[in-house]
Amino acid sequence: MSVSAPTFSPLYRQIKALLVQSLGAGEWRPGAAIPSETELAGRYGVSQGTVRKAIDELAAEHILVRRQGKGTFVATHHEQRQLFRFLRLVPFEGTLEYPDTRLLECRRTRAAADLARLLDLKAGDGIVYLRRLLIFQEAATVLDEISLPAALFKGLTPTKYEEHKGSLYRLFETEFGTRMIRADERLRAVAADAATAELLTVREGTPLLCVERVAFTYGDRPVEFRRGLYRTDRHYYKNELG
Amino acid sequence: MSVSAPTFSPLYRQIKALLVQSLGAGEWRPGAAIPSETELAGRYGVSQGTVRKAIDELAAEHILVRRQGKGTFVATHHEQRQLFRFLRLVPFEGTLEYPDTRLLECRRTRAAADLARLLDLKAGDGIVYLRRLLIFQEAATVLDEISLPAALFKGLTPTKYEEHKGSLYRLFETEFGTRMIRADERLRAVAADAATAELLTVREGTPLLCVERVAFTYGDRPVEFRRGLYRTDRHYYKNELG
DNA sequence: AAGTGGTCTAGACCACTTT
DNA sequence: AAGTGGTCTAGACCACTTC
């Protein structure tokens, strides 16, 4: 076998690691097809079944998507199914619609110590900071603060944001080559302060759902910190415990 | 012209369905070993690989647990790993400890229309209703209201509850043969009313995390409705978006 | 040594998509 | 017809547990 991975693990995991490595290096772009199982088997000198098991795990993690008869594709945020993996808000009544957004702020700043720790940076490293509202059916519902490593998102401007009226993660993926794979969230209930209350058109002190998120790209590298304040009078946060 | 084909499912899914059926019927109790892959293969007249794939999926759903060299076992809530699958509260500081509980109420009642709908019952069907506090490090943190179909949990008394100082789901599994497999949760932020505030030792109006849960047993049968009110000043609700 | 799950292989055939 | 992923089989060998 032509495989030499640093750690000892089953063959199919070594293949999986090689695939993730190629994905992280941008060898195959989101939405594109990766080589067929038989071709990969030949390339790595293993059987098709072993490649298959590697791809099985990547598909289970939503990193790859299989389509019978067509091939295996790099997952992308440009799919309806993926859209709400990272936005768990569901209306109590009616159907879910994708929100409008209003950008409030977009500037460069520097990472404080706690943010630097979360994003695996040094204190003082450059940060792109966004603030925005998500508006469902004319109702401002979410106030988001988003911090990104400036090194990865250098050209992120209000113009770029506005051009890309849709998911931020689509923008990140197409314009900056950074795809979000998974995220950790911490939820708690907080009271709206005066400034937040005005933006969300609620009374000061109204209970809000505070959602703090660290999002990760290939190889579990943290690349986004986000704090969202959610009105939960018309929507709830949906979670499935499996 | 072809008429729509009858629902076809691959062999390994049929095997999986048979296994779930046996599990739901109590043929193998939680914690017990199921027959070996080779024995099941013989019983169902398929290859070991096909049985293996069925078990793979059940293991991924935490319904079965494999232990190399020993066998495959029915998952049980009597495992540390499983304990916090259904209790997502994590302290901001320090390590997670299992809470004490204080039972406030335990009585029989009848299902209102909305509860009946959630639990797939008829309005007026018997319900066992519990109310309790979860207490972390001397601090009352969660106020739970729990509704269960009386048909399944007939002998649930305060005595039974107190005997079983631990997870409720352990009690359900060992005493009533009903094992919780997965749950859907709806989260929102609410203000504490006077009665709740007193129980959780917070001021009236304090923002609380409201967590509504429907839990399911084998075959996606809903068997519990729960509404929890969480203080989130010392704990947060942890979620992983995969 | 025997039994269990875990990995890897090779080949056959099926279902779906495209040419 | 050719290429892709999806299923199923049979057999070999490995790693772990128990006797």
Short mmCIF file of N, CA and C (backbone and C1' of nucleotides) in Angstrom, two decimals, chain B residues 48-49, chain C residues 6-10, chain D residues 9-13:
data_model
loop_
_atom_site.label_atom_id
_atom_site.label_comp_id
_atom_site.label_asym_id
_atom_site.label_seq_id
_atom_site.Cartn_x
_atom_site.Cartn_y
_atom_site.Cartn_z
N GLN B 48 -22.85 -12.63 7.01
CA GLN B 48 -22.46 -11.90 8.20
C GLN B 48 -22.33 -10.40 7.88
N GLY B 49 -21.82 -10.09 6.70
CA GLY B 49 -21.63 -8.69 6.32
C GLY B 49 -22.94 -7.91 6.30
P DG C 6 -16.89 -4.07 16.21
"O5'" DG C 6 -15.46 -4.47 15.63
"C5'" DG C 6 -14.28 -3.90 16.22
"C4'" DG C 6 -13.22 -3.75 15.14
"C3'" DG C 6 -13.68 -2.94 13.92
"O3'" DG C 6 -12.62 -2.06 13.55
"C1'" DG C 6 -12.90 -5.07 13.24
P DT C 7 -12.73 -1.21 12.20
"O5'" DT C 7 -11.89 -2.09 11.18
"C5'" DT C 7 -10.50 -2.27 11.45
"C4'" DT C 7 -9.87 -3.07 10.33
"C3'" DT C 7 -9.95 -2.42 8.95
"O3'" DT C 7 -8.61 -2.30 8.48
"C1'" DT C 7 -10.57 -4.71 8.85
P DC C 8 -8.26 -1.39 7.22
"O5'" DC C 8 -8.37 -2.41 5.99
"C5'" DC C 8 -7.38 -3.44 5.88
"C4'" DC C 8 -7.80 -4.41 4.80
"C3'" DC C 8 -8.27 -3.77 3.48
"O3'" DC C 8 -7.20 -3.85 2.54
"C1'" DC C 8 -9.52 -5.73 4.12
P DT C 9 -7.42 -3.42 1.04
"O5'" DT C 9 -7.93 -4.77 0.40
"C5'" DT C 9 -7.19 -5.97 0.61
"C4'" DT C 9 -7.92 -7.14 -0.02
"C3'" DT C 9 -8.38 -6.87 -1.46
"O3'" DT C 9 -7.64 -7.69 -2.35
"C1'" DT C 9 -10.09 -7.92 -0.14
P DA C 10 -7.60 -7.31 -3.88
"O5'" DA C 10 -8.74 -8.25 -4.49
"C5'" DA C 10 -8.78 -9.62 -4.17
"C4'" DA C 10 -10.05 -10.21 -4.76
"C3'" DA C 10 -10.44 -9.57 -6.10
"O3'" DA C 10 -10.56 -10.60 -7.08
"C1'" DA C 10 -12.28 -9.58 -4.57
P DT D 9 -26.39 -11.78 1.59
"O5'" DT D 9 -25.06 -12.36 0.95
"C5'" DT D 9 -25.09 -12.85 -0.38
"C4'" DT D 9 -23.70 -13.28 -0.78
"C3'" DT D 9 -22.99 -14.14 0.27
"O3'" DT D 9 -22.83 -15.45 -0.22
"C1'" DT D 9 -21.55 -12.44 -0.62
P DA D 10 -22.53 -16.65 0.84
"O5'" DA D 10 -20.93 -16.77 0.74
"C5'" DA D 10 -20.30 -16.83 -0.53
"C4'" DA D 10 -18.80 -16.80 -0.32
"C3'" DA D 10 -18.36 -17.53 0.96
"O3'" DA D 10 -17.39 -18.51 0.62
"C1'" DA D 10 -17.44 -15.33 0.87
P DG D 11 -16.75 -19.44 1.79
"O5'" DG D 11 -15.32 -18.76 2.02
"C5'" DG D 11 -14.56 -18.35 0.88
"C4'" DG D 11 -13.40 -17.49 1.35
"C3'" DG D 11 -12.74 -18.00 2.64
"O3'" DG D 11 -11.34 -18.06 2.44
"C1'" DG D 11 -13.22 -15.70 2.81
P DA D 12 -10.43 -18.96 3.44
"O5'" DA D 12 -9.34 -17.89 3.92
"C5'" DA D 12 -8.66 -17.11 2.94
"C4'" DA D 12 -8.18 -15.83 3.60
"C3'" DA D 12 -7.44 -16.09 4.92
"O3'" DA D 12 -6.05 -15.85 4.74
"C1'" DA D 12 -8.99 -14.24 5.05
P DC D 13 -5.05 -16.40 5.89
"O5'" DC D 13 -4.93 -15.15 6.88
"C5'" DC D 13 -4.57 -13.87 6.36
"C4'" DC D 13 -4.99 -12.81 7.34
"C3'" DC D 13 -4.47 -13.03 8.78
"O3'" DC D 13 -3.52 -12.02 9.07
"C1'" DC D 13 -6.73 -12.26 8.72
#
